[in-house]
Amino acid sequence: MDMIFTARQLQEKCREQNQPLYMAFIDLAKAFDTVKRSALWTILQKIGCPDKFVNILRLLQNDMMATVLDSNGSQSDPFKVESGGKQGCVIAPTLFSIFITMILHLVDEKLPTGVEIIYRTDGKLFNLSRLKPKTKVTKTSVIELQYADDNVVCAHSEEDLQATLNSFAEAYEKLGLSLNIEKTKVLFQQGPANPSAMQGIQFNGVTLENVDHFRYLGSHLSTKVNIDTEIQHRLSSASAAFFRMKQRVFDDRDIHRDTKVLVYKAIVLPTLLYTCETWTVYRRHTQLLARFHQRCLRKILQISWEGRQTNVSMLEEAKTTSIEAMLLRHQLRWTGHVVRMPNHRLPKQLLYSELKNGKRNVGGQEKRFKDGLKADLKNCGFSFPLLEALVF
């Protein structure tokens, strides 16, 4: 959630202040299976792990064997596996996270500045004038959004993105990892007031594909900086989840309908509202989601349209709430979570920030995340200072 929120905030702020945004979504080829174990042991020693502890981990990974099972059921002779994490080992994901973290230490310190922001976390989120005193703001740069083996590098220019990508690729290579060129994509978001053409980002002589939208950590980012594509994919995924359970659960007369509603809440709704905490929602999006929600509940409760039962009474019968209420609860809960974060966390920095460079257009702005938040707080009778006081 952190990195998805950060990516969406970067897109919004670049659009708001008329700055271009170049993002490269890096895909590593078989990252977990190609880790150099010798490099991993060296890294653990450098970060202060005792030799005895490292030796124990080494012994757990040694003598790892594997076999191959073909489509005919024939099994190959066992062979030794000398790279990658041990499948099924509970500590393997932690070791891989430590391994990936070292990438940031290997990257050249002379990297381009990325996307520079200024922020101030002492409240007054909706008052932009708080960022004018230069002595009270903090400056930082957003260069990469690393989550496990998924990484996004970003910049304001094509040249800076190319240099950043080259530096990361070199660091990956030192640790035995390699980029999957076919799955590594580039997303170019033009500055609204300063449109420009993109020449193309290259790696090993191959021009990376430039896309209009990309699925990042299960959520779709678009150059249009809206969630239209995301909503369509959420509806499609939730519909598929509903119909997978329809015959076995929702149409089964032996299952109590309260149980059916619980299954719907546990499986379909989380699919429908995945990462909704990060969305900038327009009324058209709410209507699409609400229509799906109501249609599913009517099928579960076996309520026909001829019965003329209102949506309000149907929600009461299902003992659930409307989509609008769910979105409100999710976004306010997420905002409280971000406000409580330490100041060094990227989501909090982005929420309270603006770009160091760039100017807004005169007049009204396109809807932003904090505009939706402000409207939600107003509907609840809260102010942001009151929200901050409540979350601590």
mmCIF file of C-alpha atoms in Angstrom:
data_model
loop_
_atom_site.group_PDB
_atom_site.id
_atom_site.type_symbol
_atom_site.label_atom_id
_atom_site.label_comp_id
_atom_site.label_asym_id
_atom_site.label_seq_id
_atom_site.Cartn_x
_atom_site.Cartn_y
_atom_site.Cartn_z
ATOM 1 C CA MET A 1 0.000 0.000 0.000
ATOM 2 C CA ASP A 2 2.828 2.419 0.861
ATOM 3 C CA MET A 3 4.452 2.297 -2.561
ATOM 4 C CA ILE A 4 1.153 2.427 -4.462
ATOM 5 C CA PHE A 5 0.105 5.520 -2.505
ATOM 6 C CA THR A 6 3.526 7.102 -3.075
ATOM 7 C CA ALA A 7 3.390 6.444 -6.821
ATOM 8 C CA ARG A 8 -0.100 7.935 -7.125
ATOM 9 C CA GLN A 9 0.913 10.997 -5.104
ATOM 10 C CA LEU A 10 3.941 11.540 -7.344
ATOM 11 C CA GLN A 11 1.703 11.432 -10.396
ATOM 12 C CA GLU A 12 -0.801 13.868 -8.890
ATOM 13 C CA LYS A 13 1.813 16.384 -7.794
ATOM 14 C CA CYS A 14 3.638 16.325 -11.136
ATOM 15 C CA ARG A 15 0.360 16.953 -12.942
ATOM 16 C CA GLU A 16 -0.625 19.690 -10.490
ATOM 17 C CA GLN A 17 2.679 21.567 -10.875
ATOM 18 C CA ASN A 18 3.093 20.954 -14.616
ATOM 19 C CA GLN A 19 6.176 18.759 -14.381
ATOM 20 C CA PRO A 20 6.870 15.691 -16.555
ATOM 21 C CA LEU A 21 7.274 12.352 -14.811
ATOM 22 C CA TYR A 22 9.261 9.427 -16.186
ATOM 23 C CA MET A 23 8.850 6.090 -14.411
ATOM 24 C CA ALA A 24 10.604 2.807 -15.209
ATOM 25 C CA PHE A 25 9.026 -0.314 -13.728
ATOM 26 C CA ILE A 26 11.892 -2.765 -13.267
ATOM 27 C CA ASP A 27 11.254 -6.486 -13.460
ATOM 28 C CA LEU A 28 14.018 -8.829 -12.317
ATOM 29 C CA ALA A 29 14.451 -12.175 -14.037
ATOM 30 C CA LYS A 30 13.858 -14.979 -11.493
ATOM 31 C CA ALA A 31 15.078 -12.767 -8.661
ATOM 32 C CA PHE A 32 14.519 -15.199 -5.782
ATOM 33 C CA ASP A 33 16.199 -18.106 -7.587
ATOM 34 C CA THR A 34 19.302 -16.248 -8.801
ATOM 35 C CA VAL A 35 20.570 -14.748 -5.541
ATOM 36 C CA LYS A 36 24.321 -15.246 -5.115
ATOM 37 C CA ARG A 37 24.690 -16.975 -1.776
ATOM 38 C CA SER A 38 28.316 -15.928 -1.394
ATOM 39 C CA ALA A 39 27.223 -12.299 -1.773
ATOM 40 C CA LEU A 40 24.416 -12.855 0.746
ATOM 41 C CA TRP A 41 26.811 -14.182 3.419
ATOM 42 C CA THR A 42 29.139 -11.221 2.824
ATOM 43 C CA ILE A 43 26.237 -8.788 3.177
ATOM 44 C CA LEU A 44 25.109 -10.362 6.452
ATOM 45 C CA GLN A 45 28.623 -10.060 7.867
ATOM 46 C CA LYS A 46 28.898 -6.419 6.779
ATOM 47 C CA ILE A 47 25.669 -5.447 8.513
ATOM 48 C CA GLY A 48 26.926 -6.935 11.778
ATOM 49 C CA CYS A 49 25.560 -10.483 11.936
ATOM 50 C CA PRO A 50 27.811 -12.742 14.093
ATOM 51 C CA ASP A 51 29.904 -15.299 12.217
ATOM 52 C CA LYS A 52 28.240 -18.139 14.109
ATOM 53 C CA PHE A 53 24.803 -16.974 12.969
ATOM 54 C CA VAL A 54 25.958 -16.644 9.348
ATOM 55 C CA ASN A 55 27.503 -20.126 9.466
ATOM 56 C CA ILE A 56 24.231 -21.606 10.735
ATOM 57 C CA LEU A 57 22.355 -19.983 7.853
ATOM 58 C CA ARG A 58 24.980 -21.237 5.414
ATOM 59 C CA LEU A 59 24.577 -24.796 6.689
ATOM 60 C CA LEU A 60 20.801 -24.556 6.285
ATOM 61 C CA GLN A 61 21.243 -23.585 2.631
ATOM 62 C CA ASN A 62 23.998 -26.079 1.776
ATOM 63 C CA ASP A 63 23.371 -29.419 0.056
ATOM 64 C CA MET A 64 20.059 -28.237 -1.377
ATOM 65 C CA MET A 65 18.882 -30.726 -4.005
ATOM 66 C CA ALA A 66 16.114 -30.562 -6.608
ATOM 67 C CA THR A 67 14.516 -32.767 -9.226
ATOM 68 C CA VAL A 68 12.481 -32.044 -12.357
ATOM 69 C CA LEU A 69 9.113 -33.676 -12.979
ATOM 70 C CA ASP A 70 8.012 -33.693 -16.637
ATOM 71 C CA SER A 71 4.487 -33.856 -18.054
ATOM 72 C CA ASN A 72 4.650 -37.656 -18.296
ATOM 73 C CA GLY A 73 5.319 -38.015 -14.583
ATOM 74 C CA SER A 74 8.953 -38.991 -15.027
ATOM 75 C CA GLN A 75 11.332 -37.611 -12.421
ATOM 76 C CA SER A 76 14.920 -36.624 -13.129
ATOM 77 C CA ASP A 77 17.923 -37.530 -11.026
ATOM 78 C CA PRO A 78 18.540 -35.141 -8.102
ATOM 79 C CA PHE A 79 20.907 -32.272 -8.816
ATOM 80 C CA LYS A 80 22.523 -29.688 -6.580
ATOM 81 C CA VAL A 81 21.139 -26.136 -6.366
ATOM 82 C CA GLU A 82 23.864 -23.612 -5.562
ATOM 83 C CA SER A 83 22.051 -20.299 -6.003
ATOM 84 C CA GLY A 84 18.836 -18.695 -4.836
ATOM 85 C CA GLY A 85 16.874 -18.930 -1.623
ATOM 86 C CA LYS A 86 15.728 -22.222 -0.184
ATOM 87 C CA GLN A 87 12.134 -22.936 -1.167
ATOM 88 C CA GLY A 88 9.832 -23.211 1.844
ATOM 89 C CA CYS A 89 12.385 -21.838 4.304
ATOM 90 C CA VAL A 90 10.689 -19.404 6.704
ATOM 91 C CA ILE A 91 13.754 -17.154 6.891
ATOM 92 C CA ALA A 92 14.340 -17.024 3.117
ATOM 93 C CA PRO A 93 12.038 -13.995 2.470
ATOM 94 C CA THR A 94 13.817 -12.005 5.202
ATOM 95 C CA LEU A 95 17.226 -12.863 3.758
ATOM 96 C CA PHE A 96 16.026 -11.836 0.307
ATOM 97 C CA SER A 97 14.752 -8.490 1.645
ATOM 98 C CA ILE A 98 18.154 -7.797 3.230
ATOM 99 C CA PHE A 99 19.826 -8.774 -0.030
ATOM 100 C CA ILE A 100 17.647 -6.421 -2.102
ATOM 101 C CA THR A 101 18.133 -3.569 0.385
ATOM 102 C CA MET A 102 21.865 -3.620 -0.308
ATOM 103 C CA ILE A 103 21.106 -2.523 -3.871
ATOM 104 C CA LEU A 104 20.551 1.010 -2.582
ATOM 105 C CA HIS A 105 24.023 1.027 -1.020
ATOM 106 C CA LEU A 106 25.656 -0.153 -4.236
ATOM 107 C CA VAL A 107 24.001 2.429 -6.450
ATOM 108 C CA ASP A 108 26.256 5.315 -7.360
ATOM 109 C CA GLU A 109 25.882 8.241 -4.950
ATOM 110 C CA LYS A 110 25.996 10.625 -7.917
ATOM 111 C CA LEU A 111 22.574 9.544 -9.128
ATOM 112 C CA PRO A 112 20.339 12.223 -10.644
ATOM 113 C CA THR A 113 18.155 13.989 -8.119
ATOM 114 C CA GLY A 114 14.968 12.181 -9.153
ATOM 115 C CA VAL A 115 11.768 13.969 -8.143
ATOM 116 C CA GLU A 116 12.570 16.668 -5.595
ATOM 117 C CA ILE A 117 9.933 17.558 -3.021
ATOM 118 C CA ILE A 118 9.650 19.849 -0.028
ATOM 119 C CA TYR A 119 7.462 18.928 2.928
ATOM 120 C CA ARG A 120 6.431 20.020 6.382
ATOM 121 C CA THR A 121 4.593 17.639 8.698
ATOM 122 C CA ASP A 122 3.469 19.975 11.479
ATOM 123 C CA GLY A 123 -0.186 19.956 10.450
ATOM 124 C CA LYS A 124 -2.265 22.263 8.231
ATOM 125 C CA LEU A 125 -2.315 19.825 5.315
ATOM 126 C CA PHE A 126 -4.690 21.935 3.224
ATOM 127 C CA ASN A 127 -2.790 25.211 3.686
ATOM 128 C CA LEU A 128 -0.116 25.374 0.960
ATOM 129 C CA SER A 129 1.292 28.636 2.316
ATOM 130 C CA ARG A 130 2.876 26.629 5.148
ATOM 131 C CA LEU A 131 5.484 25.450 2.599
ATOM 132 C CA LYS A 132 6.645 28.971 1.702
ATOM 133 C CA PRO A 133 9.053 29.585 4.645
ATOM 134 C CA LYS A 134 12.241 27.957 3.329
ATOM 135 C CA THR A 135 13.729 27.531 6.799
ATOM 136 C CA LYS A 136 10.833 25.388 8.029
ATOM 137 C CA VAL A 137 10.549 22.888 5.181
ATOM 138 C CA THR A 138 12.565 19.732 4.577
ATOM 139 C CA LYS A 139 13.869 18.815 1.131
ATOM 140 C CA THR A 140 14.228 15.275 -0.168
ATOM 141 C CA SER A 141 14.365 13.387 -3.458
ATOM 142 C CA VAL A 142 12.258 10.446 -4.556
ATOM 143 C CA ILE A 143 14.394 8.292 -6.842
ATOM 144 C CA GLU A 144 13.128 4.745 -6.348
ATOM 145 C CA LEU A 145 10.127 2.904 -4.926
ATOM 146 C CA GLN A 146 11.464 -0.498 -3.889
ATOM 147 C CA TYR A 147 9.112 -3.173 -2.566
ATOM 148 C CA ALA A 148 10.567 -6.702 -2.381
ATOM 149 C CA ASP A 149 11.812 -7.384 -5.922
ATOM 150 C CA ASP A 150 9.513 -4.781 -7.518
ATOM 151 C CA ASN A 151 11.205 -1.456 -8.137
ATOM 152 C CA VAL A 152 10.209 1.796 -9.798
ATOM 153 C CA VAL A 153 12.771 4.465 -10.621
ATOM 154 C CA CYS A 154 11.540 7.948 -11.450
ATOM 155 C CA ALA A 155 12.857 11.250 -12.770
ATOM 156 C CA HIS A 156 11.764 14.509 -14.377
ATOM 157 C CA SER A 157 13.770 13.981 -17.573
ATOM 158 C CA GLU A 158 14.501 11.143 -19.950
ATOM 159 C CA GLU A 159 18.264 11.562 -19.501
ATOM 160 C CA ASP A 160 18.005 11.318 -15.709
ATOM 161 C CA LEU A 161 15.825 8.210 -15.931
ATOM 162 C CA GLN A 162 18.300 6.560 -18.304
ATOM 163 C CA ALA A 163 21.209 7.295 -15.955
ATOM 164 C CA THR A 164 19.275 6.027 -12.927
ATOM 165 C CA LEU A 165 18.229 2.833 -14.692
ATOM 166 C CA ASN A 166 21.814 2.152 -15.792
ATOM 167 C CA SER A 167 23.083 2.585 -12.226
ATOM 168 C CA PHE A 168 20.518 0.189 -10.799
ATOM 169 C CA ALA A 169 21.143 -2.369 -13.535
ATOM 170 C CA GLU A 170 24.860 -2.278 -12.737
ATOM 171 C CA ALA A 171 24.158 -2.765 -9.021
ATOM 172 C CA TYR A 172 21.812 -5.672 -9.731
ATOM 173 C CA GLU A 173 24.459 -7.310 -11.899
ATOM 174 C CA LYS A 174 27.029 -7.128 -9.092
ATOM 175 C CA LEU A 175 24.695 -9.203 -6.925
ATOM 176 C CA GLY A 176 23.934 -11.733 -9.643
ATOM 177 C CA LEU A 177 20.534 -10.336 -10.643
ATOM 178 C CA SER A 178 19.469 -9.276 -14.122
ATOM 179 C CA LEU A 179 16.681 -7.211 -15.661
ATOM 180 C CA ASN A 180 13.902 -8.866 -17.625
ATOM 181 C CA ILE A 181 13.891 -6.548 -20.638
ATOM 182 C CA GLU A 182 10.555 -7.794 -21.984
ATOM 183 C CA LYS A 183 8.721 -7.076 -18.726
ATOM 184 C CA THR A 184 10.502 -3.836 -17.777
ATOM 185 C CA LYS A 185 8.271 -0.959 -18.925
ATOM 186 C CA VAL A 186 8.448 2.827 -19.034
ATOM 187 C CA LEU A 187 5.546 5.157 -18.267
ATOM 188 C CA PHE A 188 5.868 8.777 -19.427
ATOM 189 C CA GLN A 189 3.478 11.336 -17.963
ATOM 190 C CA GLN A 190 3.736 14.646 -19.799
ATOM 191 C CA GLY A 191 3.625 17.962 -18.026
ATOM 192 C CA PRO A 192 0.183 19.402 -18.943
ATOM 193 C CA ALA A 193 1.590 22.848 -19.734
ATOM 194 C CA ASN A 194 4.881 21.566 -21.211
ATOM 195 C CA PRO A 195 4.164 18.609 -23.521
ATOM 196 C CA SER A 196 7.240 16.925 -24.964
ATOM 197 C CA ALA A 197 8.094 13.860 -27.002
ATOM 198 C CA MET A 198 9.911 10.837 -25.624
ATOM 199 C CA GLN A 199 12.888 9.396 -27.494
ATOM 200 C CA GLY A 200 12.972 6.057 -25.666
ATOM 201 C CA ILE A 201 14.812 4.481 -22.730
ATOM 202 C CA GLN A 202 17.326 1.805 -23.708
ATOM 203 C CA PHE A 203 18.956 -1.126 -21.956
ATOM 204 C CA ASN A 204 21.608 -3.325 -23.575
ATOM 205 C CA GLY A 205 20.781 -1.787 -26.935
ATOM 206 C CA VAL A 206 17.062 -2.577 -26.649
ATOM 207 C CA THR A 207 14.466 0.194 -26.386
ATOM 208 C CA LEU A 208 12.121 -0.463 -23.475
ATOM 209 C CA GLU A 209 8.401 -0.421 -24.198
ATOM 210 C CA ASN A 210 6.596 2.807 -23.355
ATOM 211 C CA VAL A 211 3.097 2.175 -21.945
ATOM 212 C CA ASP A 212 0.061 4.301 -21.082
ATOM 213 C CA HIS A 213 -0.806 2.289 -17.977
ATOM 214 C CA PHE A 214 0.952 -0.314 -15.860
ATOM 215 C CA ARG A 215 -0.110 -2.785 -13.208
ATOM 216 C CA TYR A 216 2.103 -2.046 -10.208
ATOM 217 C CA LEU A 217 1.710 -4.251 -7.123
ATOM 218 C CA GLY A 218 -1.755 -5.227 -8.318
ATOM 219 C CA SER A 219 -2.958 -1.654 -8.894
ATOM 220 C CA HIS A 220 -3.111 0.121 -12.265
ATOM 221 C CA LEU A 221 -1.286 3.423 -12.776
ATOM 222 C CA SER A 222 -2.199 5.499 -15.822
ATOM 223 C CA THR A 223 -0.679 8.452 -17.659
ATOM 224 C CA LYS A 224 -4.111 10.097 -17.402
ATOM 225 C CA VAL A 225 -3.641 10.223 -13.607
ATOM 226 C CA ASN A 226 -7.086 8.862 -12.855
ATOM 227 C CA ILE A 227 -8.486 5.542 -11.697
ATOM 228 C CA ASP A 228 -10.771 4.819 -14.670
ATOM 229 C CA THR A 229 -8.655 1.846 -15.769
ATOM 230 C CA GLU A 230 -8.243 0.690 -12.174
ATOM 231 C CA ILE A 231 -12.010 0.721 -11.565
ATOM 232 C CA GLN A 232 -12.664 -1.396 -14.664
ATOM 233 C CA HIS A 233 -10.090 -3.962 -13.556
ATOM 234 C CA ARG A 234 -11.469 -3.995 -10.005
ATOM 235 C CA LEU A 235 -14.984 -4.608 -11.318
ATOM 236 C CA SER A 236 -13.751 -7.358 -13.619
ATOM 237 C CA SER A 237 -11.764 -9.099 -10.873
ATOM 238 C CA ALA A 238 -14.578 -8.805 -8.320
ATOM 239 C CA SER A 239 -17.111 -10.105 -10.830
ATOM 240 C CA ALA A 240 -14.896 -13.122 -11.536
ATOM 241 C CA ALA A 241 -14.515 -13.740 -7.785
ATOM 242 C CA PHE A 242 -18.291 -13.549 -7.313
ATOM 243 C CA PHE A 243 -19.125 -15.992 -10.103
ATOM 244 C CA ARG A 244 -16.474 -18.460 -8.950
ATOM 245 C CA MET A 245 -18.402 -18.710 -5.678
ATOM 246 C CA LYS A 246 -21.894 -18.362 -7.150
ATOM 247 C CA GLN A 247 -22.763 -22.008 -7.759
ATOM 248 C CA ARG A 248 -20.951 -23.409 -4.731
ATOM 249 C CA VAL A 249 -22.051 -20.787 -2.189
ATOM 250 C CA PHE A 250 -24.417 -18.042 -3.290
ATOM 251 C CA ASP A 251 -26.878 -20.366 -5.113
ATOM 252 C CA ASP A 252 -26.726 -23.124 -2.491
ATOM 253 C CA ARG A 253 -30.028 -23.201 -0.613
ATOM 254 C CA ASP A 254 -28.504 -25.194 2.243
ATOM 255 C CA ILE A 255 -26.242 -22.283 3.185
ATOM 256 C CA HIS A 256 -27.786 -19.555 5.343
ATOM 257 C CA ARG A 257 -27.825 -16.189 3.636
ATOM 258 C CA ASP A 258 -25.988 -14.543 6.533
ATOM 259 C CA THR A 259 -23.132 -16.934 5.786
ATOM 260 C CA LYS A 260 -23.345 -16.020 2.105
ATOM 261 C CA VAL A 261 -23.048 -12.334 2.962
ATOM 262 C CA LEU A 262 -20.023 -13.075 5.150
ATOM 263 C CA VAL A 263 -18.372 -14.940 2.258
ATOM 264 C CA TYR A 264 -19.145 -11.989 -0.022
ATOM 265 C CA LYS A 265 -17.569 -9.582 2.467
ATOM 266 C CA ALA A 266 -14.496 -11.787 2.905
ATOM 267 C CA ILE A 267 -13.767 -12.538 -0.763
ATOM 268 C CA VAL A 268 -15.567 -10.251 -3.208
ATOM 269 C CA LEU A 269 -15.463 -6.885 -1.420
ATOM 270 C CA PRO A 270 -11.688 -6.965 -0.703
ATOM 271 C CA THR A 271 -11.148 -7.716 -4.396
ATOM 272 C CA LEU A 272 -13.422 -4.856 -5.421
ATOM 273 C CA LEU A 273 -11.881 -2.291 -3.048
ATOM 274 C CA TYR A 274 -8.219 -3.324 -3.229
ATOM 275 C CA THR A 275 -6.025 -0.205 -2.628
ATOM 276 C CA CYS A 276 -9.127 2.028 -2.541
ATOM 277 C CA GLU A 277 -7.349 3.906 0.263
ATOM 278 C CA THR A 278 -5.085 5.490 -2.372
ATOM 279 C CA TRP A 279 -7.778 6.447 -4.881
ATOM 280 C CA THR A 280 -8.893 9.900 -5.921
ATOM 281 C CA VAL A 281 -12.559 9.059 -6.385
ATOM 282 C CA TYR A 282 -15.045 10.833 -8.637
ATOM 283 C CA ARG A 283 -18.792 10.350 -8.491
ATOM 284 C CA ARG A 284 -18.759 8.223 -11.657
ATOM 285 C CA HIS A 285 -16.436 5.743 -9.936
ATOM 286 C CA THR A 286 -18.630 5.526 -6.843
ATOM 287 C CA GLN A 287 -21.703 4.898 -8.977
ATOM 288 C CA LEU A 288 -20.052 2.000 -10.833
ATOM 289 C CA LEU A 289 -18.880 0.388 -7.602
ATOM 290 C CA ALA A 290 -22.232 0.917 -5.868
ATOM 291 C CA ARG A 291 -24.118 -0.590 -8.797
ATOM 292 C CA PHE A 292 -21.984 -3.734 -8.642
ATOM 293 C CA HIS A 293 -22.336 -3.945 -4.847
ATOM 294 C CA GLN A 294 -26.113 -3.653 -4.996
ATOM 295 C CA ARG A 295 -26.429 -6.162 -7.828
ATOM 296 C CA CYS A 296 -24.394 -8.770 -5.942
ATOM 297 C CA LEU A 297 -26.383 -8.326 -2.736
ATOM 298 C CA ARG A 298 -29.689 -8.648 -4.584
ATOM 299 C CA LYS A 299 -28.527 -11.949 -6.077
ATOM 300 C CA ILE A 300 -27.361 -13.236 -2.696
ATOM 301 C CA LEU A 301 -30.566 -12.185 -0.910
ATOM 302 C CA GLN A 302 -32.708 -13.236 -3.891
ATOM 303 C CA ILE A 303 -34.376 -9.847 -4.144
ATOM 304 C CA SER A 304 -36.001 -9.207 -7.519
ATOM 305 C CA TRP A 305 -36.393 -5.773 -9.040
ATOM 306 C CA GLU A 306 -40.148 -6.318 -9.223
ATOM 307 C CA GLY A 307 -40.274 -6.312 -5.433
ATOM 308 C CA ARG A 308 -39.348 -2.609 -5.457
ATOM 309 C CA GLN A 309 -37.236 -2.984 -2.321
ATOM 310 C CA THR A 310 -35.056 0.060 -1.777
ATOM 311 C CA ASN A 311 -31.280 -0.131 -1.646
ATOM 312 C CA VAL A 312 -31.332 1.222 1.909
ATOM 313 C CA SER A 313 -33.582 -1.553 3.192
ATOM 314 C CA MET A 314 -31.555 -4.123 1.250
ATOM 315 C CA LEU A 315 -28.342 -2.961 2.942
ATOM 316 C CA GLU A 316 -30.073 -3.168 6.325
ATOM 317 C CA GLU A 317 -31.237 -6.694 5.544
ATOM 318 C CA ALA A 318 -27.691 -7.701 4.557
ATOM 319 C CA LYS A 319 -26.309 -5.986 7.671
ATOM 320 C CA THR A 320 -23.744 -4.095 5.631
ATOM 321 C CA THR A 321 -23.064 -0.535 4.488
ATOM 322 C CA SER A 322 -22.982 1.320 1.197
ATOM 323 C CA ILE A 323 -19.906 1.579 -1.001
ATOM 324 C CA GLU A 324 -19.685 5.297 -0.186
ATOM 325 C CA ALA A 325 -19.440 4.499 3.533
ATOM 326 C CA MET A 326 -16.831 1.809 2.893
ATOM 327 C CA LEU A 327 -14.671 4.151 0.818
ATOM 328 C CA LEU A 328 -14.981 6.832 3.490
ATOM 329 C CA ARG A 329 -13.957 4.424 6.259
ATOM 330 C CA HIS A 330 -11.022 2.984 4.293
ATOM 331 C CA GLN A 331 -9.614 6.359 3.285
ATOM 332 C CA LEU A 332 -9.951 7.972 6.709
ATOM 333 C CA ARG A 333 -8.364 4.932 8.341
ATOM 334 C CA TRP A 334 -5.476 5.041 5.854
ATOM 335 C CA THR A 335 -5.005 8.779 6.371
ATOM 336 C CA GLY A 336 -4.782 8.247 10.117
ATOM 337 C CA HIS A 337 -2.214 5.520 9.514
ATOM 338 C CA VAL A 338 -0.125 7.859 7.327
ATOM 339 C CA VAL A 339 -0.344 10.718 9.827
ATOM 340 C CA ARG A 340 0.981 8.402 12.561
ATOM 341 C CA MET A 341 3.958 7.344 10.444
ATOM 342 C CA PRO A 342 7.457 8.583 11.335
ATOM 343 C CA ASN A 343 8.524 11.605 9.307
ATOM 344 C CA HIS A 344 11.101 9.627 7.309
ATOM 345 C CA ARG A 345 8.431 7.455 5.647
ATOM 346 C CA LEU A 346 7.728 8.289 2.003
ATOM 347 C CA PRO A 347 3.900 8.167 2.180
ATOM 348 C CA LYS A 348 3.859 10.794 4.930
ATOM 349 C CA GLN A 349 6.405 12.978 3.159
ATOM 350 C CA LEU A 350 4.365 12.879 -0.069
ATOM 351 C CA LEU A 351 1.052 13.582 1.682
ATOM 352 C CA TYR A 352 2.422 16.779 3.270
ATOM 353 C CA SER A 353 4.528 17.877 0.295
ATOM 354 C CA GLU A 354 4.688 19.695 -2.981
ATOM 355 C CA LEU A 355 7.301 19.570 -5.738
ATOM 356 C CA LYS A 356 10.342 21.751 -5.269
ATOM 357 C CA ASN A 357 9.975 23.055 -8.829
ATOM 358 C CA GLY A 358 6.974 23.760 -11.009
ATOM 359 C CA LYS A 359 3.966 26.072 -10.897
ATOM 360 C CA ARG A 360 0.265 25.386 -10.684
ATOM 361 C CA ASN A 361 -2.151 26.608 -13.308
ATOM 362 C CA VAL A 362 -4.210 29.661 -12.473
ATOM 363 C CA GLY A 363 -7.698 28.803 -11.254
ATOM 364 C CA GLY A 364 -9.125 25.518 -10.080
ATOM 365 C CA GLN A 365 -7.092 22.315 -10.018
ATOM 366 C CA GLU A 366 -8.049 18.821 -11.062
ATOM 367 C CA LYS A 367 -9.255 16.793 -8.114
ATOM 368 C CA ARG A 368 -6.483 15.513 -5.854
ATOM 369 C CA PHE A 369 -6.402 12.934 -3.077
ATOM 370 C CA LYS A 370 -6.412 15.606 -0.391
ATOM 371 C CA ASP A 371 -9.437 17.291 -2.014
ATOM 372 C CA GLY A 372 -11.397 14.077 -1.568
ATOM 373 C CA LEU A 373 -10.066 13.814 1.982
ATOM 374 C CA LYS A 374 -11.161 17.371 2.751
ATOM 375 C CA ALA A 375 -14.673 16.644 1.461
ATOM 376 C CA ASP A 376 -14.852 13.443 3.524
ATOM 377 C CA LEU A 377 -13.824 15.278 6.687
ATOM 378 C CA LYS A 378 -16.398 17.976 6.023
ATOM 379 C CA ASN A 379 -19.137 15.368 5.572
ATOM 380 C CA CYS A 380 -18.145 13.816 8.907
ATOM 381 C CA GLY A 381 -18.049 17.179 10.676
ATOM 382 C CA PHE A 382 -14.292 16.969 11.297
ATOM 383 C CA SER A 383 -11.408 19.307 10.609
ATOM 384 C CA PHE A 384 -7.936 18.001 9.787
ATOM 385 C CA PRO A 385 -6.417 19.272 13.078
ATOM 386 C CA LEU A 386 -9.150 17.355 14.904
ATOM 387 C CA LEU A 387 -8.361 14.237 12.859
ATOM 388 C CA GLU A 388 -4.671 14.565 13.753
ATOM 389 C CA ALA A 389 -5.587 14.916 17.417
ATOM 390 C CA LEU A 390 -7.776 11.809 17.259
ATOM 391 C CA VAL A 391 -5.266 9.514 15.537
ATOM 392 C CA PHE A 392 -2.537 10.028 18.143
#
